[in-house]
JSON list of C-alpha atoms in Angstrom, two decimals:
[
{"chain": "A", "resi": 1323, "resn": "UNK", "atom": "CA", "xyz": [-10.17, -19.87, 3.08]},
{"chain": "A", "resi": 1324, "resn": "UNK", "atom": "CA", "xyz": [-11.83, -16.30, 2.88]},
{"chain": "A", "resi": 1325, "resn": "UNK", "atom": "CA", "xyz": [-9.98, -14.09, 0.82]},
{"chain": "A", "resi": 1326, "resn": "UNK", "atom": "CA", "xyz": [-10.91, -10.15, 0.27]},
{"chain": "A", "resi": 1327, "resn": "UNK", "atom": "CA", "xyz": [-8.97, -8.03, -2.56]},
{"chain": "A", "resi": 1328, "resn": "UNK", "atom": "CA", "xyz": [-9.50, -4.19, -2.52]},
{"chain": "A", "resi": 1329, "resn": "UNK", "atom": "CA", "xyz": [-9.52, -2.63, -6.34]},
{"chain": "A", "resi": 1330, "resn": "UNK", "atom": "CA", "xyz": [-10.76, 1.15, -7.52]},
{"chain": "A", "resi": 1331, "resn": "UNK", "atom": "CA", "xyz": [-8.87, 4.59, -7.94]},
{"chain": "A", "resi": 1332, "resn": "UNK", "atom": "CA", "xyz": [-5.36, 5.19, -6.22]},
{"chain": "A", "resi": 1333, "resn": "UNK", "atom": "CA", "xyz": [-6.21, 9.43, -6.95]},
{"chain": "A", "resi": 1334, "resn": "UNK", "atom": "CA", "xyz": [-8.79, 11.13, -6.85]},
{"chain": "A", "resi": 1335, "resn": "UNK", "atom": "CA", "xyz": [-9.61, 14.63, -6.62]},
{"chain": "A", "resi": 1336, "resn": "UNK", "atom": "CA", "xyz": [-10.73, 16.96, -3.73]},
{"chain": "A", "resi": 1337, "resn": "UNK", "atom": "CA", "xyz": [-14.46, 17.20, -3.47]},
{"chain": "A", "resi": 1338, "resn": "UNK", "atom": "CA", "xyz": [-14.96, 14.53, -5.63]},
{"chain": "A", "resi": 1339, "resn": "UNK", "atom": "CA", "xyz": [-16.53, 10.80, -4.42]},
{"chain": "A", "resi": 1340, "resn": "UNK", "atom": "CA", "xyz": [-13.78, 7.81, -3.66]},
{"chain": "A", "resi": 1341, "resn": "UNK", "atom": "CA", "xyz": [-15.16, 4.62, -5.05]},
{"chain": "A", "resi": 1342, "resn": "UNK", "atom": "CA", "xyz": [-13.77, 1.62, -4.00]},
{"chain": "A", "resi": 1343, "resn": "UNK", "atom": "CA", "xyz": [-14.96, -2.68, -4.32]},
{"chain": "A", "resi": 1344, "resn": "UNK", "atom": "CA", "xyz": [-13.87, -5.56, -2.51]},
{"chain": "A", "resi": 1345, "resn": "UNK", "atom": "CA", "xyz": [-14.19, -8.90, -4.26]},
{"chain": "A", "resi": 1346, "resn": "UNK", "atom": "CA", "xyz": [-14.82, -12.08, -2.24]},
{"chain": "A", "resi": 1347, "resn": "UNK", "atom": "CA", "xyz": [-13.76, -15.20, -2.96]},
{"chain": "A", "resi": 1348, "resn": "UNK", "atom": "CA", "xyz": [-13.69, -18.58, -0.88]},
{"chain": "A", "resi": 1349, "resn": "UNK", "atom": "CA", "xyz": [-17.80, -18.34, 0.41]},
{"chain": "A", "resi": 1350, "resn": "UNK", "atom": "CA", "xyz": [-20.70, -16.38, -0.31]},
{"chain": "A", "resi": 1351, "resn": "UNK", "atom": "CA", "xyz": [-21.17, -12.91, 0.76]},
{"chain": "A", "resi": 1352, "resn": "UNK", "atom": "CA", "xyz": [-24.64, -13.24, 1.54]},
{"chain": "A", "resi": 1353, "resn": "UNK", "atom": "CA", "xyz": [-24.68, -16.68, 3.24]},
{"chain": "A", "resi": 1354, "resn": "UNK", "atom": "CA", "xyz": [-24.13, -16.77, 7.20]},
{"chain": "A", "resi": 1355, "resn": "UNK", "atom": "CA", "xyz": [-23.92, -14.64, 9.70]},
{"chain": "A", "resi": 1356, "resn": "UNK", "atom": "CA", "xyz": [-21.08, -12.04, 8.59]},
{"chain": "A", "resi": 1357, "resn": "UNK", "atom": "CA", "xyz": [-20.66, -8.49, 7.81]},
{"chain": "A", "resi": 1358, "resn": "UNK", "atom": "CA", "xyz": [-18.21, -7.18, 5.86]},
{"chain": "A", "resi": 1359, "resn": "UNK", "atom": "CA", "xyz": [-16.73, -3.95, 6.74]},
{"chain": "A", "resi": 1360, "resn": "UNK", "atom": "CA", "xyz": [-14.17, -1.16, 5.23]},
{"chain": "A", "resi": 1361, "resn": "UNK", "atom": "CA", "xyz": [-11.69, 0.11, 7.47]},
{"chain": "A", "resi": 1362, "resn": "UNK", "atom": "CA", "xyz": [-8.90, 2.35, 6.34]},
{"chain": "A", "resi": 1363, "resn": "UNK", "atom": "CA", "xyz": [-5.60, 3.72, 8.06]},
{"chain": "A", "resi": 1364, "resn": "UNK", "atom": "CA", "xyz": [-3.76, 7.21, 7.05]},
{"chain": "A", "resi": 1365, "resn": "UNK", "atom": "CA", "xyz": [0.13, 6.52, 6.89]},
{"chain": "A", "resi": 1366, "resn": "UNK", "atom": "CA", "xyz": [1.78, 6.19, 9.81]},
{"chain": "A", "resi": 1367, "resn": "UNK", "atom": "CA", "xyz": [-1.80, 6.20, 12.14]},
{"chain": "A", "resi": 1368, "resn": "UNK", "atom": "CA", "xyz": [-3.89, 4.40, 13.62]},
{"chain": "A", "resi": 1369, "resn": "UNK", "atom": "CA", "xyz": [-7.02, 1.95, 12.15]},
{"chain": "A", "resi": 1370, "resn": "UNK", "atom": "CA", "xyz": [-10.12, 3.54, 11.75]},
{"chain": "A", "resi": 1371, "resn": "UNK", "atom": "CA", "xyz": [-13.50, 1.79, 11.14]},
{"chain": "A", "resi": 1372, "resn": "UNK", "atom": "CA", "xyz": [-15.82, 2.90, 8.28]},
{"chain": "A", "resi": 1373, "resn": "UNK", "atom": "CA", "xyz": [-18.73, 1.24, 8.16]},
{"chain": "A", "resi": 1374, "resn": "UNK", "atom": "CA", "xyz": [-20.36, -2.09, 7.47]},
{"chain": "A", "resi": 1375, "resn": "UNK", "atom": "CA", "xyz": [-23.04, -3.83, 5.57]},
{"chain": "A", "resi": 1376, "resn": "UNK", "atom": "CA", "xyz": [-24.43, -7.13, 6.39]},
{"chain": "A", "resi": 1377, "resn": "UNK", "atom": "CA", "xyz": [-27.75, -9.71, 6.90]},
{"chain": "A", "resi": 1378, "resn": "UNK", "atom": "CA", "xyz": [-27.99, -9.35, 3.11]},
{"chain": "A", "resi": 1379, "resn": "UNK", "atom": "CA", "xyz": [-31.39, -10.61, 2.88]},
{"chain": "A", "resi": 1380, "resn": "UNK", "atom": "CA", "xyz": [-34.25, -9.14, 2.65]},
{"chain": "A", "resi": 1381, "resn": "UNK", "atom": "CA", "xyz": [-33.00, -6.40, 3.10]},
{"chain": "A", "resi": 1382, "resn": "UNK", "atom": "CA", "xyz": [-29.36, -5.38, 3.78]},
{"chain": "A", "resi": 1383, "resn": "UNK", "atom": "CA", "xyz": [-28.30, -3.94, 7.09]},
{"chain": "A", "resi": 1384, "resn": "UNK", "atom": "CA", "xyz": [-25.77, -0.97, 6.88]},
{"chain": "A", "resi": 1385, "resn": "UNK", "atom": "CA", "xyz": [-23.81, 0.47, 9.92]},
{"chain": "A", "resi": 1386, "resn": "UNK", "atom": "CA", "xyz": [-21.31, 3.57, 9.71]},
{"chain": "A", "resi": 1387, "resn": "UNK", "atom": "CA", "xyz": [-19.05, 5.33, 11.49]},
{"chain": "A", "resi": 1388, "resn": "UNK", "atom": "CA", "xyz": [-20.64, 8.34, 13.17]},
{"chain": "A", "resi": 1389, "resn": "UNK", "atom": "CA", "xyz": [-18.26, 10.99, 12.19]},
{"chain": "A", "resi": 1390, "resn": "UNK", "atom": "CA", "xyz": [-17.91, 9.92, 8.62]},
{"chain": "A", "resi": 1391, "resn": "UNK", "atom": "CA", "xyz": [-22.13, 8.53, 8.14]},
{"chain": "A", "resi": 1392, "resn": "UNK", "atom": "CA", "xyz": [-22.91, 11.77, 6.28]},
{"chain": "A", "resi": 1393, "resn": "UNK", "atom": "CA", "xyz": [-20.78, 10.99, 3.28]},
{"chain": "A", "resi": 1394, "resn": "UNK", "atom": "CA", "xyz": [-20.24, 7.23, 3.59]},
{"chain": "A", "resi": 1395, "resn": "UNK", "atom": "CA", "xyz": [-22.65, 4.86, 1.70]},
{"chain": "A", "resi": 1396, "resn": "UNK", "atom": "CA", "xyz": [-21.62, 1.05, 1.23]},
{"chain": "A", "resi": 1397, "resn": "UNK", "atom": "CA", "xyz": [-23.22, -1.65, -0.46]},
{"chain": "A", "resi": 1398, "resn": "UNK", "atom": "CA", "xyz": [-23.23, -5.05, -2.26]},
{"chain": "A", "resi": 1399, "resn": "UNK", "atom": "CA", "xyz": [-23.38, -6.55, -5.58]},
{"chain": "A", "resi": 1400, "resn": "UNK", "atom": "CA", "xyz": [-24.16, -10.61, -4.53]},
{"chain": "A", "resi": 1401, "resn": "UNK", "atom": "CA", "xyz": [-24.07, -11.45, -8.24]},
{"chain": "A", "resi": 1402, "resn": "UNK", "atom": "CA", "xyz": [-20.56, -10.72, -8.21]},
{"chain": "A", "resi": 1403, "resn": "UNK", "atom": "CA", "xyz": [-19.73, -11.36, -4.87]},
{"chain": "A", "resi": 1404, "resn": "UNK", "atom": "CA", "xyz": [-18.30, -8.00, -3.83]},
{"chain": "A", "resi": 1405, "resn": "UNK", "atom": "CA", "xyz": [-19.01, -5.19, -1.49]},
{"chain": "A", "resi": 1406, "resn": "UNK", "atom": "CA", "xyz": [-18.64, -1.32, -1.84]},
{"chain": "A", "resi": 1407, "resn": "UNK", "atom": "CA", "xyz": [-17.57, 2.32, -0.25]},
{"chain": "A", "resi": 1408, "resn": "UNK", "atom": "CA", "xyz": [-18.46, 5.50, -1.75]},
{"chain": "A", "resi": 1409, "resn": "UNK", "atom": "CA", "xyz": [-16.83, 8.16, 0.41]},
{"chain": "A", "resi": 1410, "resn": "UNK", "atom": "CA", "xyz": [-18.32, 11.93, -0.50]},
{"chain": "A", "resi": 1411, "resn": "UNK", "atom": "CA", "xyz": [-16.60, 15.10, -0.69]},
{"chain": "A", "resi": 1412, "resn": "UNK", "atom": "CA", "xyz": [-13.40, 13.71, -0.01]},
{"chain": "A", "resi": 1413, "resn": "UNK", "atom": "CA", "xyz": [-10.90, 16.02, 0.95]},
{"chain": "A", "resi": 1414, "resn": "UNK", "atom": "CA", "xyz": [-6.77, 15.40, 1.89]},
{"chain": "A", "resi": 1415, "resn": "UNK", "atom": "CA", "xyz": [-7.63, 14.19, 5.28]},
{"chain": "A", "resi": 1416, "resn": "UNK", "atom": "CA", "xyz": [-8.94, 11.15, 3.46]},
{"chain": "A", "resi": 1417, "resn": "UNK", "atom": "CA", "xyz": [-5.78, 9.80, 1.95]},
{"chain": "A", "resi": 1418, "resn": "UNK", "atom": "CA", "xyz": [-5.50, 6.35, 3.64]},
{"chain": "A", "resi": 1419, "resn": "UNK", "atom": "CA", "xyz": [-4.91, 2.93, 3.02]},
{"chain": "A", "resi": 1420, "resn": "UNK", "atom": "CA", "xyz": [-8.20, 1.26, 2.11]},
{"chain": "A", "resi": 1421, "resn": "UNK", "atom": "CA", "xyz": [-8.94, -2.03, 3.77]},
{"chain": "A", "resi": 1422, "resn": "UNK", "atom": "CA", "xyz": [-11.77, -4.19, 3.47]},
{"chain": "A", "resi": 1423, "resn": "UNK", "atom": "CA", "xyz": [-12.53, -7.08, 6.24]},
{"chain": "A", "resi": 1424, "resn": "UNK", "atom": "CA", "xyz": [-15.03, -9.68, 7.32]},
{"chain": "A", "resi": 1425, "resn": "UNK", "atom": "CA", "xyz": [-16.67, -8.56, 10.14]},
{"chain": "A", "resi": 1426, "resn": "UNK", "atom": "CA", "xyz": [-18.05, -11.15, 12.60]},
{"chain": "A", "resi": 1427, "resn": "UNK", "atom": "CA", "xyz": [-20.45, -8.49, 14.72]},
{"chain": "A", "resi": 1428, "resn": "UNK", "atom": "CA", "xyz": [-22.19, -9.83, 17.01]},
{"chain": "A", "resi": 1429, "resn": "UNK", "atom": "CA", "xyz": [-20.27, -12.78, 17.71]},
{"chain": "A", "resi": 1430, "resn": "UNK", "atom": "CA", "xyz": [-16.97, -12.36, 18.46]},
{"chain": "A", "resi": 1431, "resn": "UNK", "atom": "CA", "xyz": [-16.88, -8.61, 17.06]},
{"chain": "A", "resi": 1432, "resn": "UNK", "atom": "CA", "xyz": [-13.78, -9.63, 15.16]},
{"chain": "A", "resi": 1433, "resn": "UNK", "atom": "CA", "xyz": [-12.30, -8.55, 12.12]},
{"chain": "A", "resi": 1434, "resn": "UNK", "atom": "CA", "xyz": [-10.70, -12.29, 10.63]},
{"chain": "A", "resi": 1435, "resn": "UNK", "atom": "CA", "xyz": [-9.55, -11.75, 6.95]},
{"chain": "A", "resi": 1436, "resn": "UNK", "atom": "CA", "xyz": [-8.54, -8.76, 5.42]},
{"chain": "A", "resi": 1437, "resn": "UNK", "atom": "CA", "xyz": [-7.98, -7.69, 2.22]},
{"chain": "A", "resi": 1438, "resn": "UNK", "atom": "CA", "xyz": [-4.19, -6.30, 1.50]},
{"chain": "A", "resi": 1439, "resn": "UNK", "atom": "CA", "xyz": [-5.25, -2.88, 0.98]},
{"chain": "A", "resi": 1440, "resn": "UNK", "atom": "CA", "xyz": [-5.18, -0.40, -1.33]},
{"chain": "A", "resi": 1441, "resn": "UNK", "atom": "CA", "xyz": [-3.77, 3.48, -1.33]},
{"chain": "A", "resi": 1442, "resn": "UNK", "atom": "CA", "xyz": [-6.21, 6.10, -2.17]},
{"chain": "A", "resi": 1443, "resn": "UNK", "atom": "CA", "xyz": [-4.26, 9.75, -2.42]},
{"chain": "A", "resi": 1444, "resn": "UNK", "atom": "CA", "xyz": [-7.06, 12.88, -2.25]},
{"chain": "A", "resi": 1445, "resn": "UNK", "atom": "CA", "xyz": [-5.08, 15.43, -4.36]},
{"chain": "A", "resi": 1446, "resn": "UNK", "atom": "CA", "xyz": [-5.54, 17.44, -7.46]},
{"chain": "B", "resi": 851, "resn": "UNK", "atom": "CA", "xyz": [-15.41, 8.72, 26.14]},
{"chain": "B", "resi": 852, "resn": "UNK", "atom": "CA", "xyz": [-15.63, 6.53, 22.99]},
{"chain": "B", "resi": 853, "resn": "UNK", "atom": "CA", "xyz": [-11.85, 5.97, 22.22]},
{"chain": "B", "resi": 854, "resn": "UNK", "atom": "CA", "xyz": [-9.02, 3.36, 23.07]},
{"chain": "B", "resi": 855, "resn": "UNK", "atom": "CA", "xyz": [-6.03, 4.35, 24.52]},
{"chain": "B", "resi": 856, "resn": "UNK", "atom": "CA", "xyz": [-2.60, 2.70, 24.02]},
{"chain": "B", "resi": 857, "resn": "UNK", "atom": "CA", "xyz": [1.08, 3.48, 25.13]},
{"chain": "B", "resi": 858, "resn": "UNK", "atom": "CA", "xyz": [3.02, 4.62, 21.31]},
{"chain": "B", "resi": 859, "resn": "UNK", "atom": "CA", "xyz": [5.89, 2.39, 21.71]},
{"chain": "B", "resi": 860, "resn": "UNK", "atom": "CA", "xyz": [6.92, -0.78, 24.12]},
{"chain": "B", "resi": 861, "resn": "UNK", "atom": "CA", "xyz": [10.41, -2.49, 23.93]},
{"chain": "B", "resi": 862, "resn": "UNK", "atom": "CA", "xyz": [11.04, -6.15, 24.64]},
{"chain": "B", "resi": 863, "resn": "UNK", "atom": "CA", "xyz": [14.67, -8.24, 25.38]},
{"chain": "B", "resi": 864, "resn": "UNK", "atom": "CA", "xyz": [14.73, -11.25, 23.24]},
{"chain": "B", "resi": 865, "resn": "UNK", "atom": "CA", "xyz": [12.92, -14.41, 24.72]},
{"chain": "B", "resi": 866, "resn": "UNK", "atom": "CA", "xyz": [11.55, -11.87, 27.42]},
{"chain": "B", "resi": 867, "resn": "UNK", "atom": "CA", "xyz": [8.18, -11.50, 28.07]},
{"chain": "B", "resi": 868, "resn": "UNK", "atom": "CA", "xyz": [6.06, -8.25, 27.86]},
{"chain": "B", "resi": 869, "resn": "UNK", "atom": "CA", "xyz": [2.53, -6.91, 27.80]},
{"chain": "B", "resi": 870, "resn": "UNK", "atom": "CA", "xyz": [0.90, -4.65, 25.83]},
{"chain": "B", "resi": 871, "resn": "UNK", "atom": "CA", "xyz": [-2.09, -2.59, 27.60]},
{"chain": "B", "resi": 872, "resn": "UNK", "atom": "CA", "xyz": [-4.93, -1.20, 26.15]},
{"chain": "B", "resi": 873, "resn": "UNK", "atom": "CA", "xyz": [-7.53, 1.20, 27.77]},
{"chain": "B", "resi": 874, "resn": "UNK", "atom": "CA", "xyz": [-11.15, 2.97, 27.62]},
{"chain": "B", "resi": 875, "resn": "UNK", "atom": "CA", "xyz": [-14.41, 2.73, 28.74]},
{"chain": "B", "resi": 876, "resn": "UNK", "atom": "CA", "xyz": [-15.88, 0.00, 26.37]},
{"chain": "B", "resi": 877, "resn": "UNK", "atom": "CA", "xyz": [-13.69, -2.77, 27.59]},
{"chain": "B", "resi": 878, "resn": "UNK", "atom": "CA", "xyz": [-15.76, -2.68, 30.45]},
{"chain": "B", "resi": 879, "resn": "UNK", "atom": "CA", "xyz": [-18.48, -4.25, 28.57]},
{"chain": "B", "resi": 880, "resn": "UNK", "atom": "CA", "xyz": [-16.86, -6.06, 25.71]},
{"chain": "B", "resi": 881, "resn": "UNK", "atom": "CA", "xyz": [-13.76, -7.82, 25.05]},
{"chain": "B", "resi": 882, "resn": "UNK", "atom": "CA", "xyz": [-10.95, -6.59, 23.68]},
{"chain": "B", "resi": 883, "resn": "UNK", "atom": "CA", "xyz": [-9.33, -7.91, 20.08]},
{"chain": "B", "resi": 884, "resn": "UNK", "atom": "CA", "xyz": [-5.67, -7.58, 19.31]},
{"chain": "B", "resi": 885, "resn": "UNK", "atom": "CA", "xyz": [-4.16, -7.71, 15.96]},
{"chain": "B", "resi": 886, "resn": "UNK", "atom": "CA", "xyz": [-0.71, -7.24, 14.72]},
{"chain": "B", "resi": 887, "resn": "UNK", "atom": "CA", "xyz": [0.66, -5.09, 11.89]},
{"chain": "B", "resi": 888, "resn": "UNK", "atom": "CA", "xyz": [3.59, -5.82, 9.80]},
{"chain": "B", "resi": 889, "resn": "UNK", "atom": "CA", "xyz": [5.19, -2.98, 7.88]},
{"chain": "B", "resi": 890, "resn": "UNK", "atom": "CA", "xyz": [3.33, -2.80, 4.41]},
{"chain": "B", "resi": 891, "resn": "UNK", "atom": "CA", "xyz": [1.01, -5.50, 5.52]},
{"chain": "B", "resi": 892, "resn": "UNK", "atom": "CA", "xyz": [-2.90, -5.68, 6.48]},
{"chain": "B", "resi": 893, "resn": "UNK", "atom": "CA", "xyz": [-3.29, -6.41, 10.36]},
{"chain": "B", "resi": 894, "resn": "UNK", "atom": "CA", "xyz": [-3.97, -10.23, 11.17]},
{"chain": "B", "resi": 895, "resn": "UNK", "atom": "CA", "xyz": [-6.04, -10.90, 14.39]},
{"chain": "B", "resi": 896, "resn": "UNK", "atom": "CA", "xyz": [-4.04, -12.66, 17.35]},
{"chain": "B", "resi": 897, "resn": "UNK", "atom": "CA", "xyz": [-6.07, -12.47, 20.21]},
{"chain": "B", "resi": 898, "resn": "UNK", "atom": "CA", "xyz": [-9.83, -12.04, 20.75]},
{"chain": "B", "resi": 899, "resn": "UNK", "atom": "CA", "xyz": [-12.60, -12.86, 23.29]},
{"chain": "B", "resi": 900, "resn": "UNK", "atom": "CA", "xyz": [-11.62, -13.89, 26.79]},
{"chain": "B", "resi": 901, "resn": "UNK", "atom": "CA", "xyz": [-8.37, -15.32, 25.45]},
{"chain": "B", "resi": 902, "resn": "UNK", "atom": "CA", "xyz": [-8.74, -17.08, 22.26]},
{"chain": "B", "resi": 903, "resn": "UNK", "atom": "CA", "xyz": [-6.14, -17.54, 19.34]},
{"chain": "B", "resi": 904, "resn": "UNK", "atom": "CA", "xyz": [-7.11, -17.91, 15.80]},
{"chain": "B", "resi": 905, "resn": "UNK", "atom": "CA", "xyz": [-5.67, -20.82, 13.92]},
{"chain": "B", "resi": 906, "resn": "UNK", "atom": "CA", "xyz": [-1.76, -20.94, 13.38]},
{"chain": "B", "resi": 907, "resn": "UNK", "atom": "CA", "xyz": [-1.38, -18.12, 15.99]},
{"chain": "B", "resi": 908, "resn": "UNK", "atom": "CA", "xyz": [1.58, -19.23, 18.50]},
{"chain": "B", "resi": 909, "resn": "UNK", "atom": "CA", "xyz": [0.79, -19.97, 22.23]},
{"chain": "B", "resi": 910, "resn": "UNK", "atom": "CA", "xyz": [3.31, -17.45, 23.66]},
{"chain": "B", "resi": 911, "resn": "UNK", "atom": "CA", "xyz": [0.08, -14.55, 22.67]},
{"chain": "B", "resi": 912, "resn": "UNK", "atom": "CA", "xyz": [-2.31, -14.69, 25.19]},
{"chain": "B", "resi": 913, "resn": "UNK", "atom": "CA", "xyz": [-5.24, -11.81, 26.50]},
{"chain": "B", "resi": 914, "resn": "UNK", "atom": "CA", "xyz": [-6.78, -10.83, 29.31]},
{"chain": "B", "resi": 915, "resn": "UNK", "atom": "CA", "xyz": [-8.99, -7.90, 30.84]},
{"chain": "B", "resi": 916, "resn": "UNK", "atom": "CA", "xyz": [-9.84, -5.80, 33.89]},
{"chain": "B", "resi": 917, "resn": "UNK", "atom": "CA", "xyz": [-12.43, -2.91, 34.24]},
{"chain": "B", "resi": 918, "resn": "UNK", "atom": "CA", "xyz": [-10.89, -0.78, 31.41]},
{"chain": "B", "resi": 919, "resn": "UNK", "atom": "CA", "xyz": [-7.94, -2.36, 30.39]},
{"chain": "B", "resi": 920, "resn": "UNK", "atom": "CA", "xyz": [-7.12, -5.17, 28.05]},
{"chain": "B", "resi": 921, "resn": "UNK", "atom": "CA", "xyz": [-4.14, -6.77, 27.95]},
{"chain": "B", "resi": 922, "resn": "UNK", "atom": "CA", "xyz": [-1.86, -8.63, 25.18]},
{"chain": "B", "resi": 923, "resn": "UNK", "atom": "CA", "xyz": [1.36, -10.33, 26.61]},
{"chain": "B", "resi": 924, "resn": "UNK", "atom": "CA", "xyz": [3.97, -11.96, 24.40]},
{"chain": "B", "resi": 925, "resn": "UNK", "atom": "CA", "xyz": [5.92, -14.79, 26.57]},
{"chain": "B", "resi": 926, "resn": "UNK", "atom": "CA", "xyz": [9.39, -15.37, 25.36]},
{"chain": "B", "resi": 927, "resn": "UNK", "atom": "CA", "xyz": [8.88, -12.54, 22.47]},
{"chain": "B", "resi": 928, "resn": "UNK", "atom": "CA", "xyz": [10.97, -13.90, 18.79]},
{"chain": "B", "resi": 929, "resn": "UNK", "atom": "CA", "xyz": [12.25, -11.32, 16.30]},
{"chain": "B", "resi": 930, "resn": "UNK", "atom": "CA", "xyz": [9.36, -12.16, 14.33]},
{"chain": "B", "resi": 931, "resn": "UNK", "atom": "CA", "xyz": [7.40, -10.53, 16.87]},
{"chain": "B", "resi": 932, "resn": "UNK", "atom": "CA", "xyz": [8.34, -6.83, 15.77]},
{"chain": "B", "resi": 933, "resn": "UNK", "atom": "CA", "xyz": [5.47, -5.24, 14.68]},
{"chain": "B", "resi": 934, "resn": "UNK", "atom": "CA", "xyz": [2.67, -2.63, 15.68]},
{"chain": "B", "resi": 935, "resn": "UNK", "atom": "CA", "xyz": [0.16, -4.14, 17.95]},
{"chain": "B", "resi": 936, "resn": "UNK", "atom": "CA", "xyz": [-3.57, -2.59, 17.11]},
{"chain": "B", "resi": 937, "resn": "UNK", "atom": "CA", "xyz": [-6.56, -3.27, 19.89]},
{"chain": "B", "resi": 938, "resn": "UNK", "atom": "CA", "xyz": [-10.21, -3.11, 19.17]},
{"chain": "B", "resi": 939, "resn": "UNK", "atom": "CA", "xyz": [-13.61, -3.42, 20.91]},
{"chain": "B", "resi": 940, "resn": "UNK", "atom": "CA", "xyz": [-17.16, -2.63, 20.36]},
{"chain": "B", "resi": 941, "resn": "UNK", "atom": "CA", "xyz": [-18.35, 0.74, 21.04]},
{"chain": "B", "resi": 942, "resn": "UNK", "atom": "CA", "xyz": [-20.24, 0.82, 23.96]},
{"chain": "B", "resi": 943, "resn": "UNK", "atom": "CA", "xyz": [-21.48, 4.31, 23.36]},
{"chain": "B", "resi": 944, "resn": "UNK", "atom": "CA", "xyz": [-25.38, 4.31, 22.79]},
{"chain": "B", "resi": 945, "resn": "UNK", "atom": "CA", "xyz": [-27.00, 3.12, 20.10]},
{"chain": "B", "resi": 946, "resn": "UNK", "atom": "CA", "xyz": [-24.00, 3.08, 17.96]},
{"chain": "B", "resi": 947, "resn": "UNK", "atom": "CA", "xyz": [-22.89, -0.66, 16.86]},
{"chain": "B", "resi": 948, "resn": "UNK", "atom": "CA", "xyz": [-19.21, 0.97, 15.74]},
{"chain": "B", "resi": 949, "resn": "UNK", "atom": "CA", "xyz": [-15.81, 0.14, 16.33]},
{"chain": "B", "resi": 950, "resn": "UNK", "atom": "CA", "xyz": [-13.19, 1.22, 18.04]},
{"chain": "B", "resi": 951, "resn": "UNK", "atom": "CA", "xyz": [-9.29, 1.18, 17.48]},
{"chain": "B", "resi": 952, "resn": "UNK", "atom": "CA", "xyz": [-6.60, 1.94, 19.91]},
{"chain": "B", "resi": 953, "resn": "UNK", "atom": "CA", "xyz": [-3.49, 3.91, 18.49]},
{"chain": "B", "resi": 954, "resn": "UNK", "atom": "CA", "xyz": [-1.31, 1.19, 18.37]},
{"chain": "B", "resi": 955, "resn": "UNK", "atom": "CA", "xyz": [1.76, 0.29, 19.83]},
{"chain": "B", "resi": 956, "resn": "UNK", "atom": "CA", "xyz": [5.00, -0.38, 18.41]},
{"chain": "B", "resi": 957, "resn": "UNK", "atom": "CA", "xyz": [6.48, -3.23, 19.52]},
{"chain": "B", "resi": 958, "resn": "UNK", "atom": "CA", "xyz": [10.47, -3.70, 18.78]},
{"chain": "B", "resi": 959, "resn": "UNK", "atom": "CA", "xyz": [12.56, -6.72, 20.15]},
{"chain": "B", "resi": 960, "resn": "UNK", "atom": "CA", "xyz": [15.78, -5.96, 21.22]}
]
């Protein structure tokens, strides 16, 4: 069984970068055909999708979000297993609950485990 | 347009059955996913594909589509079945492999 566990920051500062990792355990992040995507969800909204990275080797394929691309940048540490998001010039419309997912794209376009999430408040 | 459309808030009688619609322009070209939302909990997928349920999802959730709208129906809704109901789909806006999420719909069982 897949499991996904969010970690980084709960506060961080306007204008500053939100740095979050997701840790995988129960398979390889870099073995089949998944991506592995952030998603994240202000309180009381709806989900929104980040951005994903996938097809690890050679190179790494990245995919984001079209209103957030300019400041989004995830990527992967296989060593340890884990993915990440670096969110840019974050400002209070950014204070969500985190989620990280595997993201079967181009299958079944699903989103099957998730991680439990984690709280990130933008203010000084 | 490149967003999903779903009603805020849908009530069910105990044991009743009711169905939970989703709309926009992608669901004319892909399927539509379903999860469901617990308070304080990450979403869980129920439905996905033509009608498909992951593993140790109950029978009474089933899916279906037409044009623009996808559909999730609960038959013979259980308490446990209180929760906010999230769909999702591919964008089918060009060149843009993104996803889409629906507003979400609260589901309570009276």
């Amino acid at each position: 069984q897949v499991q996904l566990q969010e970690s980084g920051p709960g506060l961080v500062k306007p204008s500053q970068t939100l740095s979050l990792t997701c840790t995988v355990s129960g398979g390889s992040i870099s073995s089949g055909s998944y991506f592995w995507s952030w998603i994240r969800q202000p309180a009381g909204k709806g989900l929104e999708w980040i951005g994903r990275i996938g097809r690890i080797y050679p190179t790494g394929s990245t995919y984001y979000n079209p209103s957030l691309k300019s400041r989004v940048t995830i990527s992967v540490d296989t060593s340890k297993n884990q993915f990440s998001l670096r969110l840019s010039s974050v400002t209070a419309a950014d204070t969500a609950v985190y989620y990280c997912a595997r993201d079967d794209y181009g299958s079944t376009n699903t989103f099957d485990f998730w991680g439990q999430g984690t709280l990130v408040t933008v203010s000084s | 347009s490149s967003e999903l459309t779903q009603d805020p808030a849908v009530s069910v009688a105990l044991g009743q059955t009711v169905r939970i619609t989703c709309q926009g322009d992608s669901l004319r070209s892909y399927y539509t996913s379903w999860y469901q939302q617990k308070p304080g909990q990450a979403p869980v997928l129920v439905i996905y594909g033509k009608n498909n349920r992951p593993s140790g999802i109950p029978d009474r959730f089933s899916g279906s589509g037409s044009g623009n709208t996808g559909s999730l129906t609960i038959t013979g809704a259980q308490a446990e079945d209180e929760a906010v109901y999230h769909c999702s789909s591919r964008d089918s806006s060009a060149n843009n492999p993104g996803v889409l999420f629906g507003g979400g719909t609260k589901l309570t069982v009276l």
